[in-house]
PDB file of C-alpha atoms and ligand atoms in Angstrom:
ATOM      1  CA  UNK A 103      76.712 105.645  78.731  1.00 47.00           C
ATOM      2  CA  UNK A 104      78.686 106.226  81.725  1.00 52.00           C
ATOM      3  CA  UNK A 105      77.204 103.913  84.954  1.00 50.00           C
ATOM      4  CA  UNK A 106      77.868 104.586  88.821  1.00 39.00           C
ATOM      5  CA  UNK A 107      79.715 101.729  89.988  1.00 39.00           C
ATOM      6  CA  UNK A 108      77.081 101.727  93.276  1.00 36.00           C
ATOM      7  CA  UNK A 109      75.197  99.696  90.257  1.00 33.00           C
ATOM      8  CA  UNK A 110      74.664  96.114  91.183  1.00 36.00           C
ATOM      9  CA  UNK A 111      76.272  94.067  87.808  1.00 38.00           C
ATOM     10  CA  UNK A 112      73.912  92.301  86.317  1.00 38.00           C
ATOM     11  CA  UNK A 113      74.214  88.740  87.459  1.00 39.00           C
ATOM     12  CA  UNK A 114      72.129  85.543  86.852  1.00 40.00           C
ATOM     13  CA  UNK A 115      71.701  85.692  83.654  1.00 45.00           C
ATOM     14  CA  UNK A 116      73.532  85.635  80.391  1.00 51.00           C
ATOM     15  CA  UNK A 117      74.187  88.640  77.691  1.00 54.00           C
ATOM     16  CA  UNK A 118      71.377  88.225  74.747  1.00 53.00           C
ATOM     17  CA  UNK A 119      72.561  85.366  73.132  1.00 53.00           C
ATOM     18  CA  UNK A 120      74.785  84.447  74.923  1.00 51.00           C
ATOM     19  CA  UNK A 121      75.339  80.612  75.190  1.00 57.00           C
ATOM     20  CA  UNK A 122      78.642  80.125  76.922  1.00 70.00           C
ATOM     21  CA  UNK A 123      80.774  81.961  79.866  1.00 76.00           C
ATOM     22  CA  UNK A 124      81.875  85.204  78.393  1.00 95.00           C
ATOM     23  CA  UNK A 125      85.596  86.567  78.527  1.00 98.00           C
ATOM     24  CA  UNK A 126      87.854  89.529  79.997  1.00 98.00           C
ATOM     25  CA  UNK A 127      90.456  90.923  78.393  1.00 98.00           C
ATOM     26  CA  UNK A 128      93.090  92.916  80.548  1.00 98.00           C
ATOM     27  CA  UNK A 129      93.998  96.215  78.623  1.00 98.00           C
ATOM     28  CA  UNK A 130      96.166  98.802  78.912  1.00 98.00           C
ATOM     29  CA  UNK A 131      95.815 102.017  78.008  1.00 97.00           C
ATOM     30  CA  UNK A 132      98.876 103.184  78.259  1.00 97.00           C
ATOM     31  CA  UNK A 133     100.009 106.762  80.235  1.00 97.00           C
ATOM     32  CA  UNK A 134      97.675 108.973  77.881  1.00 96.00           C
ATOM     33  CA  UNK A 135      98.376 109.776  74.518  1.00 97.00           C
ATOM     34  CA  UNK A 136      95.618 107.590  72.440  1.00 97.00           C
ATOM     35  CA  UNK A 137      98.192 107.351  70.034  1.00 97.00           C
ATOM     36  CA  UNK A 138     100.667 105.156  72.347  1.00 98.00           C
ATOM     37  CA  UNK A 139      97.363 102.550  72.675  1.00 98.00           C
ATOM     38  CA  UNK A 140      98.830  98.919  71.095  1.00 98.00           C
ATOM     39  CA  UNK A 141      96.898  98.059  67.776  1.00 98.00           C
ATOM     40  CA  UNK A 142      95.569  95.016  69.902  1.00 98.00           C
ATOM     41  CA  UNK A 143      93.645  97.453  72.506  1.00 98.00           C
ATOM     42  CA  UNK A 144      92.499 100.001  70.053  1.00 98.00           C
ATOM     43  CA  UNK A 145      90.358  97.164  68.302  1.00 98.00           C
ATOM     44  CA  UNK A 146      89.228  95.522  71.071  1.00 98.00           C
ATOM     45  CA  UNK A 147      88.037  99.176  72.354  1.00 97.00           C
ATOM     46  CA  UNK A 148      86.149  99.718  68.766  1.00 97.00           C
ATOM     47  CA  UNK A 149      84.403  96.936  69.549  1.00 96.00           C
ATOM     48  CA  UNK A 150      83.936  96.613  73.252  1.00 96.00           C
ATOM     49  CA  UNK A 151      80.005  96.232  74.641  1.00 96.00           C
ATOM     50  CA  UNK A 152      81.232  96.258  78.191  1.00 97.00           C
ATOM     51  CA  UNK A 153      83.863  98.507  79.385  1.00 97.00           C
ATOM     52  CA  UNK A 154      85.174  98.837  82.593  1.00 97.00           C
ATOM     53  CA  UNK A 155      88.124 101.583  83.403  1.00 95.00           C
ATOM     54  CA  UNK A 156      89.786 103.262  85.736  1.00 92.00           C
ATOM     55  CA  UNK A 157      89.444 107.122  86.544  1.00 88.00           C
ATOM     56  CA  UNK A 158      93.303 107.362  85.022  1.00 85.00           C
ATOM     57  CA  UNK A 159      92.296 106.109  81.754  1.00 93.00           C
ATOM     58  CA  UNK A 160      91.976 109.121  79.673  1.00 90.00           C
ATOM     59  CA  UNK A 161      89.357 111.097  78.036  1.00 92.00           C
ATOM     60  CA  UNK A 162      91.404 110.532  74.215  1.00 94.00           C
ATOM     61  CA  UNK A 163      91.435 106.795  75.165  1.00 96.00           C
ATOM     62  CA  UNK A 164      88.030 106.570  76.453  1.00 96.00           C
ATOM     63  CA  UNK A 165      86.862 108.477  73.290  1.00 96.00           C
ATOM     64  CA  UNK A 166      87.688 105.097  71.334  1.00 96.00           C
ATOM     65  CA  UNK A 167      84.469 103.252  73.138  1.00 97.00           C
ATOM     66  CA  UNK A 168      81.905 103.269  70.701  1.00 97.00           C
ATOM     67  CA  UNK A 169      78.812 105.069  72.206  1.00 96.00           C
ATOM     68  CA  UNK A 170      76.447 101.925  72.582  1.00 96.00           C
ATOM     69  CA  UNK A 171      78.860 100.300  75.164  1.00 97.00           C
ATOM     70  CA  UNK A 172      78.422 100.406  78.780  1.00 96.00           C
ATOM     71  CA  UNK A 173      81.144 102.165  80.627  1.00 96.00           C
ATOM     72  CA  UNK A 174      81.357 101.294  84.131  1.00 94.00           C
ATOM     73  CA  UNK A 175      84.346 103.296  85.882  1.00 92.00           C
ATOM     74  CA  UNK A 176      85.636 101.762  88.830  1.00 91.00           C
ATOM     75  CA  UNK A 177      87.621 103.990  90.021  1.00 78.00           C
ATOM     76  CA  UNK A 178      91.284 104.503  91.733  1.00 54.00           C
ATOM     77  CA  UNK A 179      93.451 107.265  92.474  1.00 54.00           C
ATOM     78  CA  UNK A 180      95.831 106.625  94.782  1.00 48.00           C
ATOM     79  CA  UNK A 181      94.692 105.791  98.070  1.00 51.00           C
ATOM     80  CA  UNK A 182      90.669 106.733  97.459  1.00 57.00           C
ATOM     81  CA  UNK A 183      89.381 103.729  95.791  1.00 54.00           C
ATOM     82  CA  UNK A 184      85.862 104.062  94.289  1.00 70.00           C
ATOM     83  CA  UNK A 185      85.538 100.122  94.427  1.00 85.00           C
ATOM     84  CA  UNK A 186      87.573  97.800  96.544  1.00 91.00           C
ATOM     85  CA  UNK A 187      89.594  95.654  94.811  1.00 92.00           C
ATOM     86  CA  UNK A 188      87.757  92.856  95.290  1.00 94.00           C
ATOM     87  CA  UNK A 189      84.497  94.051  94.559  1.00 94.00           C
ATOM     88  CA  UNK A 190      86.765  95.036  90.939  1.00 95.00           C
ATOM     89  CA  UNK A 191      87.242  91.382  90.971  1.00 96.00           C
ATOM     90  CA  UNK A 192      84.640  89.758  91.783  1.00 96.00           C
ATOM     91  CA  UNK A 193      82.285  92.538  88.962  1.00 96.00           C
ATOM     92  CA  UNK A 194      84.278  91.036  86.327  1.00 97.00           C
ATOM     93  CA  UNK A 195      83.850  87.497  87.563  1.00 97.00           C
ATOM     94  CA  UNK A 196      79.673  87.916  87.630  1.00 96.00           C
ATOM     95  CA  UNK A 197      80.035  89.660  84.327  1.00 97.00           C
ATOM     96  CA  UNK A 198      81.933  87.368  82.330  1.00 97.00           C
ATOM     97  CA  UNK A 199      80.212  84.533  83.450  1.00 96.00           C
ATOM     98  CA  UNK A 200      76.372  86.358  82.923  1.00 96.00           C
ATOM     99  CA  UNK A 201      78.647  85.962  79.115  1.00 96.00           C
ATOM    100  CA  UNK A 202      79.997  89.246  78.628  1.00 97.00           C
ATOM    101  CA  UNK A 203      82.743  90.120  76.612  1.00 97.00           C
ATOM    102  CA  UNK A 204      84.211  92.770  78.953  1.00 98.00           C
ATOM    103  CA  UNK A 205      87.321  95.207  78.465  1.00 98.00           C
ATOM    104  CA  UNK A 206      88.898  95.859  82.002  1.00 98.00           C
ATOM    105  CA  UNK A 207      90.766  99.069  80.893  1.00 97.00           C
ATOM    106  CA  UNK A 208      93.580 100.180  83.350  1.00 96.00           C
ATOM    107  CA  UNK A 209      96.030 103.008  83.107  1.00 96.00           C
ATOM    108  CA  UNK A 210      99.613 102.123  82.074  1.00 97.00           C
ATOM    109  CA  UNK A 211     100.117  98.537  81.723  1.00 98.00           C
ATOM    110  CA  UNK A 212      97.972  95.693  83.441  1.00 97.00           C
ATOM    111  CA  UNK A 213     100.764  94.579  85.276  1.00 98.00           C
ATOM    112  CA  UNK A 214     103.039  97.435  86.554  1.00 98.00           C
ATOM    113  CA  UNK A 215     101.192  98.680  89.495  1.00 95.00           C
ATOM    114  CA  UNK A 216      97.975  98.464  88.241  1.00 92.00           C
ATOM    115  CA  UNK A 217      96.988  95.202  90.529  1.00 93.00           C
ATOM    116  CA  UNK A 218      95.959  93.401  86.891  1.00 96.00           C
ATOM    117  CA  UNK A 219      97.726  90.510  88.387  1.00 97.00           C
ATOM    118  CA  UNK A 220      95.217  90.424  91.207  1.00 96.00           C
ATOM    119  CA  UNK A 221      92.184  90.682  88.660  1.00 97.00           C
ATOM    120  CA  UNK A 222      93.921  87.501  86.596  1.00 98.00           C
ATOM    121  CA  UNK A 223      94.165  85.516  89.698  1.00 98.00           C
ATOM    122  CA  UNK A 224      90.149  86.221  90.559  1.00 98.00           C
ATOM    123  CA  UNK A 225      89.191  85.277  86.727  1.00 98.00           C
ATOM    124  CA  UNK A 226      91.775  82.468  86.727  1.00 97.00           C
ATOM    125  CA  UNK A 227      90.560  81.033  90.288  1.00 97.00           C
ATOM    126  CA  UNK A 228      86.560  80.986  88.931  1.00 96.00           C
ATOM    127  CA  UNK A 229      87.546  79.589  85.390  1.00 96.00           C
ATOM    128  CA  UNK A 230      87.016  82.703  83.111  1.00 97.00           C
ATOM    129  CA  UNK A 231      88.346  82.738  80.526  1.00 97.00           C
ATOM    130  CA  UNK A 232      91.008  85.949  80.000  1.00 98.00           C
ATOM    131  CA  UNK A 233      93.687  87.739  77.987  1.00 98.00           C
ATOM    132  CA  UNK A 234      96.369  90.351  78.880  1.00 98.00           C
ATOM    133  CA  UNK A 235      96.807  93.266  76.039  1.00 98.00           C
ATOM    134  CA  UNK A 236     100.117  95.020  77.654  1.00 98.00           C
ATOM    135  CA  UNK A 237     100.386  98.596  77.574  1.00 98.00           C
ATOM    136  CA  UNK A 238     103.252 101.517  77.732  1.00 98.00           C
ATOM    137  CA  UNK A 239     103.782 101.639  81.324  1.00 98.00           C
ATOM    138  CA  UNK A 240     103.701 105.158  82.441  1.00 98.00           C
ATOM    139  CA  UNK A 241     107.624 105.476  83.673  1.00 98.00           C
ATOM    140  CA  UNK A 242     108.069 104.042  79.227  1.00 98.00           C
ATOM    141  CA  UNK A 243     105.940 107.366  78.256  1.00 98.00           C
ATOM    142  CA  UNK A 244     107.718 109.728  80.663  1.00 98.00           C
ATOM    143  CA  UNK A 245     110.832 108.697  79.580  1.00 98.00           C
ATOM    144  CA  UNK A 246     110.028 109.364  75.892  1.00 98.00           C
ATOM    145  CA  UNK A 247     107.986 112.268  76.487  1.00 98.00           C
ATOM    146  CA  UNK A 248     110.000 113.929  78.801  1.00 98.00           C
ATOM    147  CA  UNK A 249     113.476 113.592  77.452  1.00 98.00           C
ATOM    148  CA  UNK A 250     114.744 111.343  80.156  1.00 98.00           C
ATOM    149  CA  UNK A 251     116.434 108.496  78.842  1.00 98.00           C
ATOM    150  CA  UNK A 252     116.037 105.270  81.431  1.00 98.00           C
ATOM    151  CA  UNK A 253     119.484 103.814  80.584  1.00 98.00           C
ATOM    152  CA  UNK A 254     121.949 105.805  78.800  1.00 97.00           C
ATOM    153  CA  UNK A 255     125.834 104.793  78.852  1.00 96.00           C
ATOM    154  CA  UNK A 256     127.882 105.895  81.228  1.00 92.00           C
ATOM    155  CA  UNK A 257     125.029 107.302  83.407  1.00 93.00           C
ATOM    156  CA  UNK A 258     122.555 104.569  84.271  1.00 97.00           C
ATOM    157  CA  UNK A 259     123.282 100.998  83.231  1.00 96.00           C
ATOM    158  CA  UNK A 260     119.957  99.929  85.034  1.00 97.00           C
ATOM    159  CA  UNK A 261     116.482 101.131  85.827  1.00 98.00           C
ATOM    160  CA  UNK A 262     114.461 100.053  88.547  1.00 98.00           C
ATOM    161  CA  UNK A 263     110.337 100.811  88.750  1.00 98.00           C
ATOM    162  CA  UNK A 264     109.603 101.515  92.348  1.00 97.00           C
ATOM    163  CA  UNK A 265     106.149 102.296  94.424  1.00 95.00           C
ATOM    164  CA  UNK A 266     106.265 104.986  96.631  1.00 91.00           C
ATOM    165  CA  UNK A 267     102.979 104.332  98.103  1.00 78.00           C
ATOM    166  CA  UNK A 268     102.861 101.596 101.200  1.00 63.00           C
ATOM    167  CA  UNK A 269     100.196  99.584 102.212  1.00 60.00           C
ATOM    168  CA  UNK A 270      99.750 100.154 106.047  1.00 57.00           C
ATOM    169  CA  UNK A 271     101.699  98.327 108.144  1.00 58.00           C
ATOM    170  CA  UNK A 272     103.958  97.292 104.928  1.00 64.00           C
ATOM    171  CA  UNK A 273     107.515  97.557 105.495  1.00 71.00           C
ATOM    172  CA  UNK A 274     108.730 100.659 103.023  1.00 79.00           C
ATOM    173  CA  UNK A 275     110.876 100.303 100.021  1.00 90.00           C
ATOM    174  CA  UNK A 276     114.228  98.991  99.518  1.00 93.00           C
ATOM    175  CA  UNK A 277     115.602 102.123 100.116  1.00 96.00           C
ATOM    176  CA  UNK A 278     119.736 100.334  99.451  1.00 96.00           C
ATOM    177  CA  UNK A 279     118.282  99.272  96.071  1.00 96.00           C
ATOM    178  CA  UNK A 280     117.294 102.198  95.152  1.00 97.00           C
ATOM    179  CA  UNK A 281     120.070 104.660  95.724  1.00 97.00           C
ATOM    180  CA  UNK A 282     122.697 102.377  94.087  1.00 97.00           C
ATOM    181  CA  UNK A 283     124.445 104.747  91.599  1.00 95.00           C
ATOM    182  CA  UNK A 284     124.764 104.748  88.055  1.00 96.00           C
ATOM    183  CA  UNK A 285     120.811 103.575  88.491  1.00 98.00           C
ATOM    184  CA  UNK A 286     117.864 105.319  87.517  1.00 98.00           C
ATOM    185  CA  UNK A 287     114.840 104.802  89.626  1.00 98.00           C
ATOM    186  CA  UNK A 288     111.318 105.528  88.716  1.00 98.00           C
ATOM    187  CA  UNK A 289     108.898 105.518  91.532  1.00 98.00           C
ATOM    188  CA  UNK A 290     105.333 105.595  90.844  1.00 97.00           C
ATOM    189  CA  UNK A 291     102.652 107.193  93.386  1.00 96.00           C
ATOM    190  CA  UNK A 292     105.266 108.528  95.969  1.00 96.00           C
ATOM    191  CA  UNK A 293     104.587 112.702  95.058  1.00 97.00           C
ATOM    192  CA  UNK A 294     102.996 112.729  98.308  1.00 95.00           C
ATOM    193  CA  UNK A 295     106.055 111.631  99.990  1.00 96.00           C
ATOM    194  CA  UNK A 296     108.252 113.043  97.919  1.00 97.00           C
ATOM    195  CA  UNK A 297     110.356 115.071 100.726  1.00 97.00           C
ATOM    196  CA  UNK A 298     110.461 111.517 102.741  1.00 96.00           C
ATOM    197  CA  UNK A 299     111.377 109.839  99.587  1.00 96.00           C
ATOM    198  CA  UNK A 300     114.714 112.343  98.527  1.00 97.00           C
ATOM    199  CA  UNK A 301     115.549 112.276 101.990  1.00 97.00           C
ATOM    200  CA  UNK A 302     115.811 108.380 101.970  1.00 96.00           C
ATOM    201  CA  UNK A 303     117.881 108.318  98.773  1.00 97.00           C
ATOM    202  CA  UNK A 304     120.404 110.425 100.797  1.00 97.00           C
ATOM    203  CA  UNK A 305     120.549 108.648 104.094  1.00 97.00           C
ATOM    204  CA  UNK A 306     120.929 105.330 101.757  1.00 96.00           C
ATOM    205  CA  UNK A 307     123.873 107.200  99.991  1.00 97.00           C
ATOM    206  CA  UNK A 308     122.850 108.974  97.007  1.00 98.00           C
ATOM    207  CA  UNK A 309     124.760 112.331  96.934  1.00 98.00           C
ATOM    208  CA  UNK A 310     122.044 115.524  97.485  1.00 98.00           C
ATOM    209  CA  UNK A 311     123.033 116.883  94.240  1.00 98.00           C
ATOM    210  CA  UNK A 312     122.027 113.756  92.145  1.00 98.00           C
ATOM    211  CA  UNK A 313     119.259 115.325  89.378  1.00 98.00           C
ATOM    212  CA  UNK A 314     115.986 114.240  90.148  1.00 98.00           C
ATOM    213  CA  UNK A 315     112.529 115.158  88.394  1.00 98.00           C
ATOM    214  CA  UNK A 316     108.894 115.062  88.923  1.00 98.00           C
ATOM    215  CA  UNK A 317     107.044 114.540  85.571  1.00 98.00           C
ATOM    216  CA  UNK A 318     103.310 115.340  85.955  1.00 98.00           C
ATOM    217  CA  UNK A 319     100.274 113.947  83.387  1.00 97.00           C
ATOM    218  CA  UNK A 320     103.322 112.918  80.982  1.00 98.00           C
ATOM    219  CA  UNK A 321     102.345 111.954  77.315  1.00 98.00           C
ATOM    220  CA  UNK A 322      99.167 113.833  77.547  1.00 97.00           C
ATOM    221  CA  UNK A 323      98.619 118.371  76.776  1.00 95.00           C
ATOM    222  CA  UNK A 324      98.868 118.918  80.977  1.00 96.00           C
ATOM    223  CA  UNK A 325     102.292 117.716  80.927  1.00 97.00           C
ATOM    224  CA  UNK A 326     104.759 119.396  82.866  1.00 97.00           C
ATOM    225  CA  UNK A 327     108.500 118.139  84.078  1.00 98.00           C
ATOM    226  CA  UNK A 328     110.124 119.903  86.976  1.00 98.00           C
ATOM    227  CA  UNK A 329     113.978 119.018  87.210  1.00 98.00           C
ATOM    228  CA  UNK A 330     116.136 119.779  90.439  1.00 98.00           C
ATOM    229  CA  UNK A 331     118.118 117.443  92.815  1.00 98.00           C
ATOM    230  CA  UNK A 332     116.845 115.400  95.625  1.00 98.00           C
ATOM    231  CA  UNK A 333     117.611 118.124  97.886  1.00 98.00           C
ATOM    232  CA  UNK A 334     115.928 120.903  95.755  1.00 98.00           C
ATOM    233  CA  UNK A 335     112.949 119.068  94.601  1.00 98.00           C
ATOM    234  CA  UNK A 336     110.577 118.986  96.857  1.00 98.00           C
ATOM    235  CA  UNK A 337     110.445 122.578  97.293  1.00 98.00           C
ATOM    236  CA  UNK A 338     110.456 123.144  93.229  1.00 98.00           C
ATOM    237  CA  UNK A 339     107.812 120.456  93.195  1.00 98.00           C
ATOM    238  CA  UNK A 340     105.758 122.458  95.740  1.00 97.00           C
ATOM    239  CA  UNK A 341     106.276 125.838  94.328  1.00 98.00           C
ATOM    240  CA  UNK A 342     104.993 124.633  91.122  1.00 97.00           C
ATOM    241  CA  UNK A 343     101.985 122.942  92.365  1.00 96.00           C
ATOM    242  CA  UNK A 344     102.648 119.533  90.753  1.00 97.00           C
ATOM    243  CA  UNK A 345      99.769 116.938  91.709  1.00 96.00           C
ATOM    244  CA  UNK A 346      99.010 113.534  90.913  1.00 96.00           C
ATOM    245  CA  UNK A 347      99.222 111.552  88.668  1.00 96.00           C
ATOM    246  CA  UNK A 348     103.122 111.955  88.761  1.00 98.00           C
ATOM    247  CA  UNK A 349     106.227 110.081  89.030  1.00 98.00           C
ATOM    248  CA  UNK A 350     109.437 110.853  90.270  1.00 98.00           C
ATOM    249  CA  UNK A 351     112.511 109.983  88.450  1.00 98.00           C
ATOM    250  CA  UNK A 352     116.296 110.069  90.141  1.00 98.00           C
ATOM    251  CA  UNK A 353     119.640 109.784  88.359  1.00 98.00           C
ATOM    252  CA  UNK A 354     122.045 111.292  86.275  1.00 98.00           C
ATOM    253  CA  UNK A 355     120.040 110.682  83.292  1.00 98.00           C
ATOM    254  CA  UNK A 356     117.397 113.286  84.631  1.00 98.00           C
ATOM    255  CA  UNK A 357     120.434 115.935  83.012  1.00 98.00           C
ATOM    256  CA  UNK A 358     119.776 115.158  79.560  1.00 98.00           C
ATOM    257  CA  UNK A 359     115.807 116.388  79.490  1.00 98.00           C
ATOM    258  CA  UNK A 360     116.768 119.942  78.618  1.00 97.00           C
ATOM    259  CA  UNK A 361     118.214 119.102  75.681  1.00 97.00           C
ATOM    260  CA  UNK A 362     115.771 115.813  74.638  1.00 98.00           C
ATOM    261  CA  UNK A 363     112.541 116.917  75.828  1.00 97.00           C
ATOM    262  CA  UNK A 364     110.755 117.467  72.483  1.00 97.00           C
ATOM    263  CA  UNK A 365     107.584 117.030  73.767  1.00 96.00           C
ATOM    264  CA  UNK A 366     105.927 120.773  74.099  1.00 88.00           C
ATOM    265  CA  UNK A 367     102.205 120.685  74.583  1.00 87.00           C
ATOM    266  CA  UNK A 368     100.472 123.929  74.321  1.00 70.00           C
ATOM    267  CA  UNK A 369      99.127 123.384  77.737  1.00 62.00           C
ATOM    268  CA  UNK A 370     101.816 123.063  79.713  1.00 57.00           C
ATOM    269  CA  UNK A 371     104.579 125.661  81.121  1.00 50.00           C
ATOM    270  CA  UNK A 372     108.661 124.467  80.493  1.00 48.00           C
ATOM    271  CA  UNK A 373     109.485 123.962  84.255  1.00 49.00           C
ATOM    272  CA  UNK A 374     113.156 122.470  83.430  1.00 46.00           C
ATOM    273  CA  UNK A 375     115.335 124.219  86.445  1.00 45.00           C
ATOM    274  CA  UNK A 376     118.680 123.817  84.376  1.00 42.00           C
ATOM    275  CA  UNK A 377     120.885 126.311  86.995  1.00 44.00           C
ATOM    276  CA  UNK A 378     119.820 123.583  89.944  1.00 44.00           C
ATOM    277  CA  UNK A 379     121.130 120.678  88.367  1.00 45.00           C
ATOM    278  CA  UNK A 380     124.847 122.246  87.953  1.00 37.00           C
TER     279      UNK A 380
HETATM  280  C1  SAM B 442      98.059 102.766  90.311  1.00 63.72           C
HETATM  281  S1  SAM B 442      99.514 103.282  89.491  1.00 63.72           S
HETATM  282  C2  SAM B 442      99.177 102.652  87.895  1.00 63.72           C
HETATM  283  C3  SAM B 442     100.397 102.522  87.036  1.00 63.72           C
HETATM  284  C4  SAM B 442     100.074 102.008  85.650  1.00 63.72           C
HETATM  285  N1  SAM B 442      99.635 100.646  85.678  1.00 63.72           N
HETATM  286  C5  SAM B 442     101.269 102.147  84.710  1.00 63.72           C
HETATM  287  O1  SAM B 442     101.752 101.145  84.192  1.00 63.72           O
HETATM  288  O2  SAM B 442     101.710 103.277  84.493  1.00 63.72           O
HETATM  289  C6  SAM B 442      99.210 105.004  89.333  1.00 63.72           C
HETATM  290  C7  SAM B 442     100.473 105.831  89.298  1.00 63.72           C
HETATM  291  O3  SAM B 442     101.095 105.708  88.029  1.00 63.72           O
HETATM  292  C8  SAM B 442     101.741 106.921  87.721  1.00 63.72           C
HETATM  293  N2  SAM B 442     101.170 107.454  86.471  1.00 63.72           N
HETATM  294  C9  SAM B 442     100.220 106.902  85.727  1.00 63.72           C
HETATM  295  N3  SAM B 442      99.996 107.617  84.598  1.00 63.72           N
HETATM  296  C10 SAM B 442     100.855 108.661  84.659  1.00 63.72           C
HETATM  297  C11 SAM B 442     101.141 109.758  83.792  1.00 63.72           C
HETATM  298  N4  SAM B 442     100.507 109.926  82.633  1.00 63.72           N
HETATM  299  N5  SAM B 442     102.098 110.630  84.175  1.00 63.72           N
HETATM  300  C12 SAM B 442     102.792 110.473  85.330  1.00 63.72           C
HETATM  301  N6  SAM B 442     102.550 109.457  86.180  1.00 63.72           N
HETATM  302  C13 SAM B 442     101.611 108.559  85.845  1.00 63.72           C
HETATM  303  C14 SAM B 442     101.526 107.872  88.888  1.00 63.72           C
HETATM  304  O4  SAM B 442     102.623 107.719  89.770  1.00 63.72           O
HETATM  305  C15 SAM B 442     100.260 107.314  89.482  1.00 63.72           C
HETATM  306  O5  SAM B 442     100.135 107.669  90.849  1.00 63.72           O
END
């Protein structure tokens, strides 16, 4: 049963038999695949009453809720947020302590961009009790998925998870950080900016011909990896249509997908540009 989050939660009262303050647990759900759920989350989703998710959470993973429960999705692509964040917080607040047992599903892990830290703080300021279930952040599932190892000797001996997306009036990233060589850098929500983005990289010193990639929907049947450099991707990236969610992933490691991505679903087209990345 799938409920509009315009719902008012039910507050002032506790869940049928309930006699003390329920609890939250903070789960991810990894990039996709079902199968890349932790043990942990997978039984806590068998048995969840009161689910609330995100609108990246898959269909697979949301298949796990048992019919009975109520789903309440709350939304969050990018910048159009079906519930503020803290009207997020303050639902699983009232809920738990009306003595729910609620699963806060979020894409990814909790705590990699997914603002679980923010949701912690809310349940950990009122006194709720919580847990964190970690999941396979979606830059982990790329990299397996895609063939795009994050460290790899002798062409990235770090990896650094970046944001792409800045709140207004936020000062941007560290672009210096970021184009430091034998690095790879995965930045999350920046395919709008993607031109701005490879352009930075290149003012900050990474050479134009350093391979870059945009991995669409990776772990899941739509996904679809388009290779080039940071001067030929975002034209590649256009041309091919590539939308959110995606991430973009510069270094020299970004070479080795032709030969290590295994991962073929039916659905989606091999987009590898090999010739661009000589
Ligand atoms: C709000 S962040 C959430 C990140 C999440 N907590 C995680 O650990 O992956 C959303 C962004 O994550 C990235 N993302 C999430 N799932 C993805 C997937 N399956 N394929 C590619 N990018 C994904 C995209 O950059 C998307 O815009």
């Amino acid at each position: 049963m799938e409920q509009d989050v315009g719902l008012a939660p039910r507050t002032g009262h506790r869940a049928a038999g309930a006699s003390a303050p329920g609890k939250v647990w903070l789960v991810g759900a990894g990039p996709g695949d079902p199968d890349l759920l932790t043990v942990k989350a997978a039984r806590l989703l068998a048995s969840a009453k009161v689910v609330l998710h995100d609108l990246l959470v898959g269909d697979g993973v949301m298949a796990l809720v048992p019919p009975a429960a109520r789903r309440i999705c709350v939304g969050k692509r990018d910048r159009r947020h079906t519930l503020p964040q803290e009207e997020i917080n303050a639902l699983l607040v009232q809920l738990a302590a009306a003595g729910e047992q609620v699963v806060r599903l979020k894409g990814g892990d909790p705590y990699v961009f997914g603002r679980g830290g923010e949701e912690a703080v809310a349940l950990a300021a009122a006194g709720i009790p919580f847990e964190v279930v970690p999941g396979i952040t979606s830059a982990q599932g790329m990299s397996a998925y895609a063939g795009i190892p994050l460290t790899h000797r002798g062409h990235a001996s770090s990896v650094v998870f970046a944001t792409g997306h800045c709140r207004e009036g936020a000062e941007g990233p560290d672009w210096e950080m970021l184009a430091r060589p034998q690095q790879t850098a995965v930045i999350y929500m920046g395919l709008g900016a993607l031109p701005a983005i490879c352009r930075q990289l290149v003012a900050h010193g990474l050479p134009p011909d350093t391979p870059a990639a945009v991995v669409q929907q990776a772990t899941t049947p739509h996904q679809r990896v388009v290779c080039g450099t940071l001067l030929t991707l975002p034209v590649l990236a256009s041309a091919r249509e590539i939308a959110p969610p995606a991430l973009i992933v510069v270094g020299e490691v970004v070479r080795m997908h032709p030969s290590l991505g295994w991962f073929a679903p039916v659905a989606a087209q091999s987009l590898a540009e090999e010739p661009s990345l000589r």
